[in-house]
Amino acid sequence: MAAAQGRLSDGAGGMDDAKEGERDATQTAPPPFRAAVEALRVARLRPEIEIDPTRPPQRLAPYAYALEAAVVADDEDLADGRLVLLHDPAGHDAWQGTFRLVTLVRAELEPEMAADPLLPDVCWSWLTGALQARGLSYGEPSGTVTRASSHYFGGLSERPSASHIEIRASWTPREGLGGVPDTASHLAAWCDLLCQVAGLPPASAGDASVVTLPQRRGPQSR
């Protein structure tokens, strides 16, 4: 697996905007959303995961909170992604609930993996499998798996061809006590997906049920 192509942040001011948005979310939002956000903030994740709040989308729901993360090993970004928590206290017909999780995950691929016709199905099964492995209840899943290749010409012709995979998905986490979903466990499952796409072995030693993409060609600087 080659390094992911950069981070997903929107610019230098993104972190300040995200912190301001985080304060707004915890001060003015309904209690179920505040509790769901707090669970995301304090979740303990694998050490390879670097995660930070980022500016959430403004028009998808009355309340939103977003995180971006990267899988980093040996100072190399192997995969990155964004996870957005949406909340509409009035409910949403398409969601079949009041909360929705939306994600983007991406990584570079080895050329032989990019040519595998089963790759999109496998990548989608990683998402559903990560949720099921943690015993999470969810509904209304939807998404796309896209693979693309870039070939360089002219002044860029010395660059090797590159392929990447991109997973866009959303699902409705089932609400628990007080109408609050277990967002910490959903975040952990999402990070499991990130690590699988990055080609890392599963966190639990000896778990042969998890198949990851092959390791990257070699180290590349961030």
GROMACS .gro file of C-alpha atoms in nm:
model
  222
    1MET     CA    1   0.000   0.000   0.000
    2ALA     CA    2   0.141   0.337  -0.094
    3ALA     CA    3   0.103   0.656   0.101
    4ALA     CA    4  -0.224   0.845   0.097
    5GLN     CA    5  -0.232   1.162  -0.111
    6GLY     CA    6  -0.220   1.436   0.152
    7ARG     CA    7  -0.463   1.528   0.426
    8LEU     CA    8  -0.826   1.624   0.394
    9SER     CA    9  -0.814   1.955   0.583
   10ASP     CA   10  -0.964   2.259   0.417
   11GLY     CA   11  -0.680   2.499   0.488
   12ALA     CA   12  -0.462   2.661   0.751
   13GLY     CA   13  -0.761   2.803   0.935
   14GLY     CA   14  -0.944   2.473   0.944
   15MET     CA   15  -0.827   2.374   1.292
   16ASP     CA   16  -0.924   2.705   1.451
   17ASP     CA   17  -1.264   2.688   1.281
   18ALA     CA   18  -1.305   2.330   1.398
   19LYS     CA   19  -1.228   2.420   1.760
   20GLU     CA   20  -1.473   2.707   1.746
   21GLY     CA   21  -1.734   2.478   1.594
   22GLU     CA   22  -1.666   2.218   1.863
   23ARG     CA   23  -1.731   2.474   2.135
   24ASP     CA   24  -2.055   2.578   1.964
   25ALA     CA   25  -2.164   2.215   1.936
   26THR     CA   26  -2.110   2.143   2.304
   27GLN     CA   27  -2.273   2.466   2.423
   28THR     CA   28  -2.583   2.510   2.208
   29ALA     CA   29  -2.679   2.164   2.081
   30PRO     CA   30  -2.937   1.928   2.234
   31PRO     CA   31  -2.811   1.699   2.514
   32PRO     CA   32  -2.810   1.378   2.299
   33PHE     CA   33  -2.582   1.543   2.042
   34ARG     CA   34  -2.354   1.685   2.310
   35ALA     CA   35  -2.320   1.340   2.465
   36ALA     CA   36  -2.250   1.180   2.127
   37VAL     CA   37  -1.979   1.438   2.051
   38GLU     CA   38  -1.820   1.399   2.393
   39ALA     CA   39  -1.794   1.024   2.338
   40LEU     CA   40  -1.608   1.089   2.013
   41ARG     CA   41  -1.373   1.334   2.183
   42VAL     CA   42  -1.264   1.098   2.460
   43ALA     CA   43  -1.250   0.771   2.262
   44ARG     CA   44  -0.920   0.581   2.288
   45LEU     CA   45  -0.790   0.463   1.953
   46ARG     CA   46  -0.500   0.266   1.806
   47PRO     CA   47  -0.165   0.447   1.832
   48GLU     CA   48  -0.127   0.450   1.452
   49ILE     CA   49  -0.432   0.676   1.425
   50GLU     CA   50  -0.376   1.052   1.426
   51ILE     CA   51  -0.712   1.226   1.465
   52ASP     CA   52  -0.830   1.584   1.501
   53PRO     CA   53  -1.156   1.778   1.480
   54THR     CA   54  -1.216   1.951   1.152
   55ARG     CA   55  -1.472   2.194   1.017
   56PRO     CA   56  -1.805   2.010   0.970
   57PRO     CA   57  -2.045   2.059   0.679
   58GLN     CA   58  -2.297   2.334   0.743
   59ARG     CA   59  -2.608   2.233   0.547
   60LEU     CA   60  -2.657   1.861   0.587
   61ALA     CA   61  -2.824   1.873   0.928
   62PRO     CA   62  -2.904   2.121   1.206
   63TYR     CA   63  -2.607   1.989   1.406
   64ALA     CA   64  -2.282   1.840   1.280
   65TYR     CA   65  -1.942   1.741   1.416
   66ALA     CA   66  -1.647   1.619   1.207
   67LEU     CA   67  -1.316   1.445   1.258
   68GLU     CA   68  -1.034   1.374   1.018
   69ALA     CA   69  -0.781   1.101   1.072
   70ALA     CA   70  -0.474   0.946   0.916
   71VAL     CA   71  -0.307   0.611   0.966
   72VAL     CA   72   0.061   0.686   1.021
   73ALA     CA   73   0.345   0.435   1.043
   74ASP     CA   74   0.717   0.513   1.018
   75ASP     CA   75   0.630   0.877   0.953
   76GLU     CA   76   0.426   0.783   0.646
   77ASP     CA   77   0.057   0.846   0.584
   78LEU     CA   78  -0.092   0.515   0.471
   79ALA     CA   79  -0.458   0.614   0.455
   80ASP     CA   80  -0.674   0.904   0.560
   81GLY     CA   81  -1.039   0.986   0.601
   82ARG     CA   82  -1.311   1.201   0.747
   83LEU     CA   83  -1.600   1.102   0.972
   84VAL     CA   84  -1.899   1.334   1.018
   85LEU     CA   85  -2.170   1.298   1.282
   86LEU     CA   86  -2.503   1.454   1.182
   87HIS     CA   87  -2.802   1.514   1.409
   88ASP     CA   88  -3.155   1.625   1.332
   89PRO     CA   89  -3.371   1.620   1.650
   90ALA     CA   90  -3.685   1.610   1.434
   91GLY     CA   91  -3.571   1.292   1.263
   92HIS     CA   92  -3.500   1.229   0.898
   93ASP     CA   93  -3.701   0.995   0.675
   94ALA     CA   94  -3.400   0.882   0.472
   95TRP     CA   95  -3.197   0.813   0.786
   96GLN     CA   96  -3.475   0.637   0.978
   97GLY     CA   97  -3.339   0.806   1.289
   98THR     CA   98  -3.208   1.132   1.430
   99PHE     CA   99  -2.836   1.061   1.385
  100ARG     CA  100  -2.631   0.979   1.076
  101LEU     CA  101  -2.263   0.899   1.026
  102VAL     CA  102  -2.099   0.997   0.696
  103THR     CA  103  -1.749   0.899   0.594
  104LEU     CA  104  -1.480   0.930   0.332
  105VAL     CA  105  -1.180   0.694   0.340
  106ARG     CA  106  -0.900   0.686   0.083
  107ALA     CA  107  -0.560   0.531   0.019
  108GLU     CA  108  -0.324   0.452  -0.265
  109LEU     CA  109  -0.311   0.104  -0.412
  110GLU     CA  110  -0.054  -0.122  -0.559
  111PRO     CA  111  -0.126  -0.156  -0.936
  112GLU     CA  112  -0.205  -0.527  -0.911
  113MET     CA  113  -0.461  -0.460  -0.636
  114ALA     CA  114  -0.625  -0.183  -0.839
  115ALA     CA  115  -0.687  -0.433  -1.120
  116ASP     CA  116  -0.869  -0.683  -0.897
  117PRO     CA  117  -1.236  -0.689  -1.011
  118LEU     CA  118  -1.351  -0.791  -0.662
  119LEU     CA  119  -1.183  -0.498  -0.487
  120PRO     CA  120  -1.492  -0.272  -0.456
  121ASP     CA  121  -1.699  -0.553  -0.301
  122VAL     CA  122  -1.418  -0.638  -0.061
  123CYS     CA  123  -1.377  -0.276   0.048
  124TRP     CA  124  -1.749  -0.239   0.115
  125SER     CA  125  -1.744  -0.561   0.317
  126TRP     CA  126  -1.466  -0.412   0.531
  127LEU     CA  127  -1.700  -0.132   0.639
  128THR     CA  128  -1.995  -0.355   0.723
  129GLY     CA  129  -1.764  -0.614   0.875
  130ALA     CA  130  -1.596  -0.356   1.101
  131LEU     CA  131  -1.936  -0.249   1.237
  132GLN     CA  132  -2.054  -0.606   1.285
  133ALA     CA  133  -1.727  -0.713   1.450
  134ARG     CA  134  -1.791  -0.463   1.728
  135GLY     CA  135  -2.151  -0.575   1.769
  136LEU     CA  136  -2.294  -0.245   1.650
  137SER     CA  137  -2.654  -0.204   1.541
  138TYR     CA  138  -2.706   0.023   1.244
  139GLY     CA  139  -2.943   0.079   0.954
  140GLU     CA  140  -2.988   0.233   0.611
  141PRO     CA  141  -2.626   0.187   0.492
  142SER     CA  142  -2.536   0.336   0.155
  143GLY     CA  143  -2.223   0.437  -0.029
  144THR     CA  144  -1.981   0.400  -0.315
  145VAL     CA  145  -1.638   0.247  -0.365
  146THR     CA  146  -1.431   0.418  -0.635
  147ARG     CA  147  -1.093   0.322  -0.774
  148ALA     CA  148  -0.903   0.546  -1.011
  149SER     CA  149  -0.565   0.555  -1.182
  150SER     CA  150  -0.346   0.852  -1.272
  151HIS     CA  151  -0.092   0.845  -1.556
  152TYR     CA  152   0.154   1.130  -1.601
  153PHE     CA  153   0.279   1.289  -1.922
  154GLY     CA  154   0.500   1.571  -2.046
  155GLY     CA  155   0.681   1.746  -1.764
  156LEU     CA  156   0.535   1.494  -1.518
  157SER     CA  157   0.623   1.185  -1.719
  158GLU     CA  158   0.891   1.074  -1.470
  159ARG     CA  159   0.627   1.013  -1.207
  160PRO     CA  160   0.511   0.653  -1.180
  161SER     CA  161   0.147   0.575  -1.244
  162ALA     CA  162  -0.065   0.578  -0.930
  163SER     CA  163  -0.394   0.417  -0.830
  164HIS     CA  164  -0.615   0.486  -0.533
  165ILE     CA  165  -0.929   0.362  -0.363
  166GLU     CA  166  -1.197   0.586  -0.215
  167ILE     CA  167  -1.484   0.472   0.006
  168ARG     CA  168  -1.777   0.708   0.064
  169ALA     CA  169  -2.049   0.578   0.292
  170SER     CA  170  -2.316   0.668   0.543
  171TRP     CA  171  -2.522   0.474   0.796
  172THR     CA  172  -2.762   0.534   1.084
  173PRO     CA  173  -2.628   0.434   1.427
  174ARG     CA  174  -2.903   0.292   1.645
  175GLU     CA  175  -2.983   0.511   1.942
  176GLY     CA  176  -2.940   0.384   2.296
  177LEU     CA  177  -3.021   0.518   2.639
  178GLY     CA  178  -3.141   0.877   2.624
  179GLY     CA  179  -3.150   0.869   2.246
  180VAL     CA  180  -2.768   0.867   2.224
  181PRO     CA  181  -2.589   0.626   1.985
  182ASP     CA  182  -2.265   0.455   2.086
  183THR     CA  183  -2.052   0.691   1.881
  184ALA     CA  184  -1.725   0.584   2.046
  185SER     CA  185  -1.769   0.228   1.921
  186HIS     CA  186  -1.870   0.349   1.576
  187LEU     CA  187  -1.555   0.560   1.568
  188ALA     CA  188  -1.346   0.259   1.669
  189ALA     CA  189  -1.504   0.052   1.392
  190TRP     CA  190  -1.434   0.331   1.144
  191CYS     CA  191  -1.071   0.335   1.255
  192ASP     CA  192  -1.061  -0.043   1.203
  193LEU     CA  193  -1.168   0.024   0.844
  194LEU     CA  194  -0.897   0.288   0.802
  195CYS     CA  195  -0.632   0.046   0.925
  196GLN     CA  196  -0.755  -0.231   0.694
  197VAL     CA  197  -0.739   0.002   0.394
  198ALA     CA  198  -0.391   0.106   0.506
  199GLY     CA  199  -0.275  -0.257   0.505
  200LEU     CA  200  -0.211  -0.281   0.879
  201PRO     CA  201  -0.272  -0.609   1.063
  202PRO     CA  202  -0.576  -0.625   1.294
  203ALA     CA  203  -0.532  -0.491   1.646
  204SER     CA  204  -0.622  -0.828   1.799
  205ALA     CA  205  -0.340  -1.076   1.744
  206GLY     CA  206  -0.441  -1.393   1.567
  207ASP     CA  207  -0.761  -1.261   1.414
  208ALA     CA  208  -0.741  -1.445   1.082
  209SER     CA  209  -1.092  -1.337   0.981
  210VAL     CA  210  -0.970  -0.991   0.883
  211VAL     CA  211  -0.809  -0.955   0.540
  212THR     CA  212  -0.619  -0.633   0.469
  213LEU     CA  213  -0.465  -0.488   0.158
  214PRO     CA  214  -0.098  -0.580   0.108
  215GLN     CA  215   0.166  -0.364   0.269
  216ARG     CA  216   0.295  -0.061   0.079
  217ARG     CA  217   0.593  -0.074  -0.157
  218GLY     CA  218   0.825   0.119   0.073
  219PRO     CA  219   0.850   0.426   0.294
  220GLN     CA  220   0.755   0.762   0.149
  221SER     CA  221   0.801   1.089   0.336
  222ARG     CA  222   0.496   1.283   0.451
   0.00000   0.00000   0.00000
